[in-house]
PDB file of C-alpha atoms in Angstrom:
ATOM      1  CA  UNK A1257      -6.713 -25.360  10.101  1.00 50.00           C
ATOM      2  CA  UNK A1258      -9.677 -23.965  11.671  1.00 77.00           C
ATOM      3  CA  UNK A1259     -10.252 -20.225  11.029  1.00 79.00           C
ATOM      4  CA  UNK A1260      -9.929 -17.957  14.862  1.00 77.00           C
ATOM      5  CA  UNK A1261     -12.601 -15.264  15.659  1.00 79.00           C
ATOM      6  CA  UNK A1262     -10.477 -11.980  16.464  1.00 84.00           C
ATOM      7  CA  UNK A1263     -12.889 -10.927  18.897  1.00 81.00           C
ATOM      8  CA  UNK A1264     -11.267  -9.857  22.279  1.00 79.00           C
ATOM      9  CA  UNK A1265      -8.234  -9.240  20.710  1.00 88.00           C
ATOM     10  CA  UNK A1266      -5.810  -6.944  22.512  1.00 87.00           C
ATOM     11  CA  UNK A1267      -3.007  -4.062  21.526  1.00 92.00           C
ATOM     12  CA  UNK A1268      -1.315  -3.036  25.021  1.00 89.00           C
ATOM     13  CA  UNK A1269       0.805  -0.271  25.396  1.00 91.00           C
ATOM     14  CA  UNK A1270       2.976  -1.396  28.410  1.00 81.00           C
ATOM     15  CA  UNK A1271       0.716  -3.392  30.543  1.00 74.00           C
ATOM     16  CA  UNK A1272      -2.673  -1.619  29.624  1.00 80.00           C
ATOM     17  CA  UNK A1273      -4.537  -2.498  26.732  1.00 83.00           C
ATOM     18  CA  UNK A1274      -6.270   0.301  24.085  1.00 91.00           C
ATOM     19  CA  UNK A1275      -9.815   0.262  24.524  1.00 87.00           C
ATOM     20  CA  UNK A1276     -12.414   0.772  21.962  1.00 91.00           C
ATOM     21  CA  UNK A1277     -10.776  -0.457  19.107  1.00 94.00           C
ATOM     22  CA  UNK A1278     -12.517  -2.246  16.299  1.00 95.00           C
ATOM     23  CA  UNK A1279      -9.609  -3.172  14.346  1.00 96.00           C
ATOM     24  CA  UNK A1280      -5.567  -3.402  14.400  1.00 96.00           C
ATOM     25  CA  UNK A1281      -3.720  -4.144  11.796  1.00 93.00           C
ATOM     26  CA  UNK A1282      -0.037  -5.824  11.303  1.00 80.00           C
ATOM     27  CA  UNK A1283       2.466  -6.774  11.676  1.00 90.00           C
ATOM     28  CA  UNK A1284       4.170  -6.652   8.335  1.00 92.00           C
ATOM     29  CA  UNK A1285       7.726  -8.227   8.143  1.00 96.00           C
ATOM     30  CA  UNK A1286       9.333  -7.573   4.935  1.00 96.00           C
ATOM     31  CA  UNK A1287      12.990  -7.798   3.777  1.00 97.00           C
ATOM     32  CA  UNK A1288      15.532  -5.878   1.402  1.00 97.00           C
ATOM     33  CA  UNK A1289      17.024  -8.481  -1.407  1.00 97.00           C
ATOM     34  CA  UNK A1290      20.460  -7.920  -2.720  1.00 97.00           C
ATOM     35  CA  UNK A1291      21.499  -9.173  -5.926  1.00 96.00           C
ATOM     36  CA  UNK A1292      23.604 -12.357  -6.603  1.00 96.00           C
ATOM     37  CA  UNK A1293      23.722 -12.449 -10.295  1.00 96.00           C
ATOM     38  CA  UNK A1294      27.083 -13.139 -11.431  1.00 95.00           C
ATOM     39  CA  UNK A1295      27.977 -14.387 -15.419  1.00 93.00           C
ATOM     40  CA  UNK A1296      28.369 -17.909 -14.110  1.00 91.00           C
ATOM     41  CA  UNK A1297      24.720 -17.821 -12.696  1.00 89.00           C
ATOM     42  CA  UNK A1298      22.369 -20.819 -14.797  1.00 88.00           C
ATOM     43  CA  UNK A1299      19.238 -20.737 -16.793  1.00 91.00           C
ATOM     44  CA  UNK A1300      19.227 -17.098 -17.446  1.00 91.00           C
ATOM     45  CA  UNK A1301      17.677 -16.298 -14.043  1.00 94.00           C
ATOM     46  CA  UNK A1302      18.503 -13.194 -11.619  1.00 95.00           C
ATOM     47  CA  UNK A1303      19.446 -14.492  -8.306  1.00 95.00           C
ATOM     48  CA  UNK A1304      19.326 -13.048  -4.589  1.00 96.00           C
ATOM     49  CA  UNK A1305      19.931 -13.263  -0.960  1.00 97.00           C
ATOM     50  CA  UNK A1306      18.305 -11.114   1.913  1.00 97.00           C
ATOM     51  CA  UNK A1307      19.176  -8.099   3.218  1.00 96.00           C
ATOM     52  CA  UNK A1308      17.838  -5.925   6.128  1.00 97.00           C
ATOM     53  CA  UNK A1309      14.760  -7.122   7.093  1.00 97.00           C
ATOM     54  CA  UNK A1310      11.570  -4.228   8.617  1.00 97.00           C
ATOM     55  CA  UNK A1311       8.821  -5.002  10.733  1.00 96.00           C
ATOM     56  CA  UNK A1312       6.615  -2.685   9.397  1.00 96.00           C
ATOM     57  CA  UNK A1313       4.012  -0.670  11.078  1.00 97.00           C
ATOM     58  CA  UNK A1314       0.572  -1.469  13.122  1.00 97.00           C
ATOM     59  CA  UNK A1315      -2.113   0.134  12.619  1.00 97.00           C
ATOM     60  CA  UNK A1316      -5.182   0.588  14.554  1.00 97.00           C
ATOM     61  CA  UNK A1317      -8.761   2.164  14.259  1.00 97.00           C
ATOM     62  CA  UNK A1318     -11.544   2.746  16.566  1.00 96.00           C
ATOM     63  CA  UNK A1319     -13.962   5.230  18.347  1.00 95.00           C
ATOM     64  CA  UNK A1320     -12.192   7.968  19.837  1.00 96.00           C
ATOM     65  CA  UNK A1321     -11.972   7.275  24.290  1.00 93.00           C
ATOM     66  CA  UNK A1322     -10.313  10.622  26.326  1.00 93.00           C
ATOM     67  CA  UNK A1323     -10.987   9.437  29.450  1.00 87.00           C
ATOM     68  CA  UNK A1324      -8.321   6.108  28.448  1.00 89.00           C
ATOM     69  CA  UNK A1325      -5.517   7.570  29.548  1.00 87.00           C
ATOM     70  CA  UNK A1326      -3.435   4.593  29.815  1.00 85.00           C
ATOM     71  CA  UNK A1327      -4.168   3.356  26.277  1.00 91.00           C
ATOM     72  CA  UNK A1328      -4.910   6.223  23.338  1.00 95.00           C
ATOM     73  CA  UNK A1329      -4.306   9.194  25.220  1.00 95.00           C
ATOM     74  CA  UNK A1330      -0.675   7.214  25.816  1.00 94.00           C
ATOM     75  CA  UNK A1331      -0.302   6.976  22.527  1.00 96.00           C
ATOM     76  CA  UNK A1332      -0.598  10.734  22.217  1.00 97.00           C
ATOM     77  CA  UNK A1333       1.867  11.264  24.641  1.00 96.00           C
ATOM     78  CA  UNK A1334       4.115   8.658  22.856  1.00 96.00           C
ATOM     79  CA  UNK A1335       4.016  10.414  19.540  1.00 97.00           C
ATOM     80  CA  UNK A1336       4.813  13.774  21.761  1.00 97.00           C
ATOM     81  CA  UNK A1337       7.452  12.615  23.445  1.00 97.00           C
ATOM     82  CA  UNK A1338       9.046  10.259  20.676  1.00 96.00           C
ATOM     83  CA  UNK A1339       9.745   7.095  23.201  1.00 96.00           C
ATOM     84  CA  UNK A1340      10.579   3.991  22.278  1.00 97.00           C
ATOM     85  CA  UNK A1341       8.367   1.550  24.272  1.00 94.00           C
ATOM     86  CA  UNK A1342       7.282  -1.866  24.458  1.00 94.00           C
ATOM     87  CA  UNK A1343       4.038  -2.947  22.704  1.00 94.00           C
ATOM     88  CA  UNK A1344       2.092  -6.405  22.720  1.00 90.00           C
ATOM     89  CA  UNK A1345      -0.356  -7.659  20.262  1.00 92.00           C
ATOM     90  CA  UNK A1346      -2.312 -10.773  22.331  1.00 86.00           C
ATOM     91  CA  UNK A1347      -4.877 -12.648  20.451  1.00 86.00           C
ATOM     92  CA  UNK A1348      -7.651 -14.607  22.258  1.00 78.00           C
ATOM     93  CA  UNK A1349      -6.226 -18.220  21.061  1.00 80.00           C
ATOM     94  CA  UNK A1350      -2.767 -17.860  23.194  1.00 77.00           C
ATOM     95  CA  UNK A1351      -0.944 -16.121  20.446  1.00 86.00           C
ATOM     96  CA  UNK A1352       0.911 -12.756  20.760  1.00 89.00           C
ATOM     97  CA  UNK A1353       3.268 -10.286  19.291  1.00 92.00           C
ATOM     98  CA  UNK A1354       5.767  -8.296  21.049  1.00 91.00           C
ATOM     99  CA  UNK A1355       7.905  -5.713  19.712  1.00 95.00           C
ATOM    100  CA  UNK A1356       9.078  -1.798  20.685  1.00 97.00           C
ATOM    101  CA  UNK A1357       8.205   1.029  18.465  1.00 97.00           C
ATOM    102  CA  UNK A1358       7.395   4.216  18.063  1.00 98.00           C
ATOM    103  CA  UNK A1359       3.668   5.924  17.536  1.00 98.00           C
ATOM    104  CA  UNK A1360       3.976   7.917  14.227  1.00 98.00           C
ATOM    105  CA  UNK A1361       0.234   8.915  13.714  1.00 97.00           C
ATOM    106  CA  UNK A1362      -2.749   9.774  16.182  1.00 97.00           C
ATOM    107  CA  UNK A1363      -5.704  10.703  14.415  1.00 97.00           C
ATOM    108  CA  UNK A1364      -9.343  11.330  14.967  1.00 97.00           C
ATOM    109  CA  UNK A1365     -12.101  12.108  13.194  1.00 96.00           C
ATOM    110  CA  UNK A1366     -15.816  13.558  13.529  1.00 95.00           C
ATOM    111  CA  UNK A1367     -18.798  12.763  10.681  1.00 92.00           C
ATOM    112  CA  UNK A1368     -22.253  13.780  11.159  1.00 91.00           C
ATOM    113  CA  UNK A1369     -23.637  10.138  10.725  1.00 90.00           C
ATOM    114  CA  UNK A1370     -20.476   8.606  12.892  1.00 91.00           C
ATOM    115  CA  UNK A1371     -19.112   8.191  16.073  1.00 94.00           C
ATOM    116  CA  UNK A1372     -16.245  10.338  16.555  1.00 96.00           C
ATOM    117  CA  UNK A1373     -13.192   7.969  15.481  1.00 97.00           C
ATOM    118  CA  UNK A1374      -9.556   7.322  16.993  1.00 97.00           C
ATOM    119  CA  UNK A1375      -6.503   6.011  14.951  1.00 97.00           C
ATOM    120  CA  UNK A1376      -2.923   5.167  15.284  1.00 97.00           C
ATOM    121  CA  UNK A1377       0.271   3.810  13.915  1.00 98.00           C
ATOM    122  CA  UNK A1378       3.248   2.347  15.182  1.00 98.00           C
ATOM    123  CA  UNK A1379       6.545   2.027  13.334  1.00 98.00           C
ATOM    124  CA  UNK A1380       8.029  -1.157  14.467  1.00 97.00           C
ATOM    125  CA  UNK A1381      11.792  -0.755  16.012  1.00 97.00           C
ATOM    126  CA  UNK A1382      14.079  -3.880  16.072  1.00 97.00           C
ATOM    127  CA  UNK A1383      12.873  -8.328  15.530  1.00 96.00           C
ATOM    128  CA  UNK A1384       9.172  -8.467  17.206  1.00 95.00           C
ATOM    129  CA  UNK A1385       8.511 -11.918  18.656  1.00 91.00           C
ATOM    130  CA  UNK A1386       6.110 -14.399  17.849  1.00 91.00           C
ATOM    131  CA  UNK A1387       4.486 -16.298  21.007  1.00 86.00           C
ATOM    132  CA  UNK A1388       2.533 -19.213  19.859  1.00 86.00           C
ATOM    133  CA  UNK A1389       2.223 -21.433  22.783  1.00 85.00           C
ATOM    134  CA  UNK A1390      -0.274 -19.968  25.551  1.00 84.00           C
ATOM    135  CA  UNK A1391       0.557 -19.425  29.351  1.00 88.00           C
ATOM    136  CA  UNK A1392      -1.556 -21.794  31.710  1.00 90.00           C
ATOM    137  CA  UNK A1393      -3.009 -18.729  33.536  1.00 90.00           C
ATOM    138  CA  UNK A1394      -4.432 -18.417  36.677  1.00 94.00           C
ATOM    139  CA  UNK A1395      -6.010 -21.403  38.003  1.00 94.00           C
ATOM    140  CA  UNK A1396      -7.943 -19.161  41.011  1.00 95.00           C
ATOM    141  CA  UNK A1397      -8.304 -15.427  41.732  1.00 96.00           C
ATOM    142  CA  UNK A1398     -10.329 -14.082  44.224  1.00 95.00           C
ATOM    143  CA  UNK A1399     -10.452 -10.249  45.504  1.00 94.00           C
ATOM    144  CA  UNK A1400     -11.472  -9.287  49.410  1.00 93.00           C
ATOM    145  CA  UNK A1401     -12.860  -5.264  50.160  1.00 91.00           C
ATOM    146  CA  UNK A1402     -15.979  -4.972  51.886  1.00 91.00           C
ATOM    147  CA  UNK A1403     -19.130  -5.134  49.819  1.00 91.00           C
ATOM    148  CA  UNK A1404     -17.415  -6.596  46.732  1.00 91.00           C
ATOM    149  CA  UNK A1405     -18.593  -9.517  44.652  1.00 92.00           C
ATOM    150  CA  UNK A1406     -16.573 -10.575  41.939  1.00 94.00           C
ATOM    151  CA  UNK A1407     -18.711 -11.402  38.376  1.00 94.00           C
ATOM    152  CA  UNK A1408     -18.260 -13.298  36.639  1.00 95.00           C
ATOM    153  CA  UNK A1409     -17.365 -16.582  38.788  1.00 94.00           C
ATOM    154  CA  UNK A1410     -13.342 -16.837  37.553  1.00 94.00           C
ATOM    155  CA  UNK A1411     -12.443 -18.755  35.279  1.00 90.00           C
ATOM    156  CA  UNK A1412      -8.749 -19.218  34.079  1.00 84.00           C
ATOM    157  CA  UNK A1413     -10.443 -18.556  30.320  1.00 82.00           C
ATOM    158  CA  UNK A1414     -12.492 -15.298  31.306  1.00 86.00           C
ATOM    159  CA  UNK A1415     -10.396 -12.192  30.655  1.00 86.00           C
ATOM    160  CA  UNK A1416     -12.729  -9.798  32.016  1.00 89.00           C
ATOM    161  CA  UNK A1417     -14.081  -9.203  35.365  1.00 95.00           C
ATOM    162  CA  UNK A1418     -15.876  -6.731  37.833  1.00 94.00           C
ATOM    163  CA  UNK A1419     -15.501  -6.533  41.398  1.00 96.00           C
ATOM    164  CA  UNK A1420     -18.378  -3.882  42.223  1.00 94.00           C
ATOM    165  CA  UNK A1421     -20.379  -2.430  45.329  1.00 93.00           C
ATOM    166  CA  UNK A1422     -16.988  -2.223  47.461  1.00 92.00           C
ATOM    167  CA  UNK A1423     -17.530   0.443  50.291  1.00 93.00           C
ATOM    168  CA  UNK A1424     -13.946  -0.486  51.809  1.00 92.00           C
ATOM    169  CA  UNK A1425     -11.055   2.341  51.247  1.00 92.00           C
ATOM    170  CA  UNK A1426      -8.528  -0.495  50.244  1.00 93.00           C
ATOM    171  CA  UNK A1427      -8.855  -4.181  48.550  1.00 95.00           C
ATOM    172  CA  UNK A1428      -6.586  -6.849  48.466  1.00 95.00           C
ATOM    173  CA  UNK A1429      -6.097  -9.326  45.324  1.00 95.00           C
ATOM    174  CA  UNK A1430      -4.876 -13.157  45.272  1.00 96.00           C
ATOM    175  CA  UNK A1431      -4.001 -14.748  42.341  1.00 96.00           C
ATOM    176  CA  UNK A1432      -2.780 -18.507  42.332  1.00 96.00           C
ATOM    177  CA  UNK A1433      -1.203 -19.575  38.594  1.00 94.00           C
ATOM    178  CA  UNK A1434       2.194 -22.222  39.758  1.00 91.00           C
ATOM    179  CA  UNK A1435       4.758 -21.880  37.827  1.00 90.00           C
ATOM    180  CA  UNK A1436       3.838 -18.173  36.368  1.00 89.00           C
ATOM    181  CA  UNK A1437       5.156 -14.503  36.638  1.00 91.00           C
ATOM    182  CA  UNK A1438       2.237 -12.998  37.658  1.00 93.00           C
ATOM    183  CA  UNK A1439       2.593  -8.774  37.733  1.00 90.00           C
ATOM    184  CA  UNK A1440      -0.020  -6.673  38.738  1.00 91.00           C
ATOM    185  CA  UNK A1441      -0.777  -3.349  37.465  1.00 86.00           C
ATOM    186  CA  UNK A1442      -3.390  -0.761  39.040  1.00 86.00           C
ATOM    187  CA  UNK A1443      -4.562   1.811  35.823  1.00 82.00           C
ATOM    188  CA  UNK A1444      -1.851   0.597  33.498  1.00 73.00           C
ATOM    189  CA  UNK A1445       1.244   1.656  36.282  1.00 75.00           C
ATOM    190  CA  UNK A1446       2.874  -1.051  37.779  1.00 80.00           C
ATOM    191  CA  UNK A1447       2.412  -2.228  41.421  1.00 85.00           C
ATOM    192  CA  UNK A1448       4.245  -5.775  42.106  1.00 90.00           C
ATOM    193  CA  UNK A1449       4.895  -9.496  41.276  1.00 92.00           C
ATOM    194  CA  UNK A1450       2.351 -11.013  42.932  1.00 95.00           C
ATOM    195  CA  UNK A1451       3.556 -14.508  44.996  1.00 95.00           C
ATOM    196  CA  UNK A1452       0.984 -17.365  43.899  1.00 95.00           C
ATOM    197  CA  UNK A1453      -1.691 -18.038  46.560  1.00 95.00           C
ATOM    198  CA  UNK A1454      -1.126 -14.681  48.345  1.00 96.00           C
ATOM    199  CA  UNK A1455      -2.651 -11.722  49.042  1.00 95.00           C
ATOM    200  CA  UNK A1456      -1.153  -8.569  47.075  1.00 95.00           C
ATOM    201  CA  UNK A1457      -0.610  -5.048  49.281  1.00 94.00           C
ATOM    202  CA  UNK A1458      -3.340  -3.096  49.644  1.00 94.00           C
ATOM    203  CA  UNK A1459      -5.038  -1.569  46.912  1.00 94.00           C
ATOM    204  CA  UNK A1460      -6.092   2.168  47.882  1.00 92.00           C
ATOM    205  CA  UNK A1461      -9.488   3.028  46.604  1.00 91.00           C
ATOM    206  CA  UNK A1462     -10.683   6.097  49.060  1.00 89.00           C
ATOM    207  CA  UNK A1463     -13.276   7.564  47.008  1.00 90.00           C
ATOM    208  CA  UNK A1464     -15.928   6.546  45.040  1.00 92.00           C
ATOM    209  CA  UNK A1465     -15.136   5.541  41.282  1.00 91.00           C
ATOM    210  CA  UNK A1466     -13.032   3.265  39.915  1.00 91.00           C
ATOM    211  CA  UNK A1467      -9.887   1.411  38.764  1.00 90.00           C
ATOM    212  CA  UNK A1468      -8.531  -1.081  36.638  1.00 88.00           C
ATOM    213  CA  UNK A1469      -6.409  -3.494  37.989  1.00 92.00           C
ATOM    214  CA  UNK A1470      -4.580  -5.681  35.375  1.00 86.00           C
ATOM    215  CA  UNK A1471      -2.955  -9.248  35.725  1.00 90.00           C
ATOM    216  CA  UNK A1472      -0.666 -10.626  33.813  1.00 87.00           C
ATOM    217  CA  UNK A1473       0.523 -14.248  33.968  1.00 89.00           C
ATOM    218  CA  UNK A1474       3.592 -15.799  32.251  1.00 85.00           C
ATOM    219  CA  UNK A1475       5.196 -18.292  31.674  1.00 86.00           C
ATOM    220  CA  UNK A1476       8.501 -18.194  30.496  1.00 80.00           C
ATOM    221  CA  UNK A1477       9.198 -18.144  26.460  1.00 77.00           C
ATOM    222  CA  UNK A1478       5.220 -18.401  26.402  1.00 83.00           C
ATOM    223  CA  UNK A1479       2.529 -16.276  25.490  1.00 82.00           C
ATOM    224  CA  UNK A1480       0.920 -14.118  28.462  1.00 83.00           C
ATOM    225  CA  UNK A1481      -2.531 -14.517  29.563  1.00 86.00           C
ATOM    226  CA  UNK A1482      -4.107 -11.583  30.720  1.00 84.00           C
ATOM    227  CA  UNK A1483      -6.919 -10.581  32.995  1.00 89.00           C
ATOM    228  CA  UNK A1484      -8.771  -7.257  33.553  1.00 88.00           C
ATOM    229  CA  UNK A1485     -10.684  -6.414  36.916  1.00 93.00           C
ATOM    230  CA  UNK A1486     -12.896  -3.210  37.241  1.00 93.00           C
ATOM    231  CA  UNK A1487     -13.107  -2.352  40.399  1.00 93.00           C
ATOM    232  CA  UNK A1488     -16.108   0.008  41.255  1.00 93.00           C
ATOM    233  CA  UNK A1489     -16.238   1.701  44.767  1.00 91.00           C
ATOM    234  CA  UNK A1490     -19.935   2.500  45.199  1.00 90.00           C
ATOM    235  CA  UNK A1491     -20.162   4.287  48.945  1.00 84.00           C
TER     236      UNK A1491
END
């Protein structure tokens, strides 16, 4: 089997991915054993079946981001509030873990030769699920707000785009992936299933700055594909 470069891989919380990590760890599924040993049992061996079985925790470690509010500062509020929520592990091959949990840890840390750090760690509630077959993806997206340009050209294997220079207060999105669920997400908070090969509502952006819209396409029992826009309002 040929080894897979972890590079672009992806821990979202919800529909909004962590930024500036440089590692996660996990999962780690383990199970209890319960003793079967009885004095009939052969060749002086203990024997066992499974018990309860634990999903472990996932970890994660990177440079310390405030102004990503919809990734590690939601962790802080996660540990805060105690919520169980939805988390997703995606991998750049097509694979992906999903699972609920709870956050258990936040911590960060400042040394005088690093960059100020971030961690975190999840305790895993419930089965997490194993997607090993990819989503198709998007087979054309293409953005309209005056003054934008979209970089790179799309391509249903680019996760990451820009759509920059817009001077319009509003932009509108189409995404074309048949046969997928495609949601779209505007900074991490929901907005609408998109219908393939038509525009989305309007996306409000009156001031200059920017915002992250977030696509997700799926096919059903498949692994998501996911795609990140920045969209940068310049006038």
């Amino acid at each position: 089997m040929t080894a897979q470069a972890a590079l672009g891989t992806k821990i979202l919380v919800g529909a909004a991915s962590v930024a500036d990590l440089t590692s996660i760890g996990g999962l780690e599924l383990s199970a209890d054993t319960k003793e079967t040993t009885t004095l009939d049992s052969v060749d002086g061996y203990r024997t066992f079946m499974q018990g309860l079985k634990d999903g472990g925790e996932v970890s994660m470690s990177g440079y310390f981001n405030p102004a990503d509010t919809t990734g590690q500062v939601a962790l802080y509020n996660a540990f805060n509030s105690g919520a169980l929520i939805n988390f997703k592990i995606l991998f750049p091959f097509g694979a992906s873990w999903d699972f609920s949990g709870i956050v258990t840890n936040i911590k960060t840390g400042a040394d005088l030769e690093d960059a100020v750090s971030f961690e975190g760690t999840i305790k895993v509630s419930g089965k997490p699920a194993l997607g090993l077959t990819p989503s198709t993806g998007l087979s054309a997206l293409t953005l309209t707000g005056t003054g934008g340009a979209l970089t790179p050209a799309f391509n249903k294997d680019m996760p990451l785009y820009a759509f920059s220079g817009v001077t319009a207060t509003s932009v509108t999105l189409t995404a074309t992936g048949a046969g997928q669920t495609i949601a779209l997400f505007v900074d991490g908070v929901f907005q609408q299933i998109l219908t393939s090969g038509a525009a989305s509502g309007a996306i409000s952006i009156p001031a200059v700055g920017s915002k992250k819209l977030t696509i997700i396409a799926n096919e059903s029992s498949k692994a998501p594909k996911i795609y990140e826009i920045t969209l940068v309002k310049t006038a």
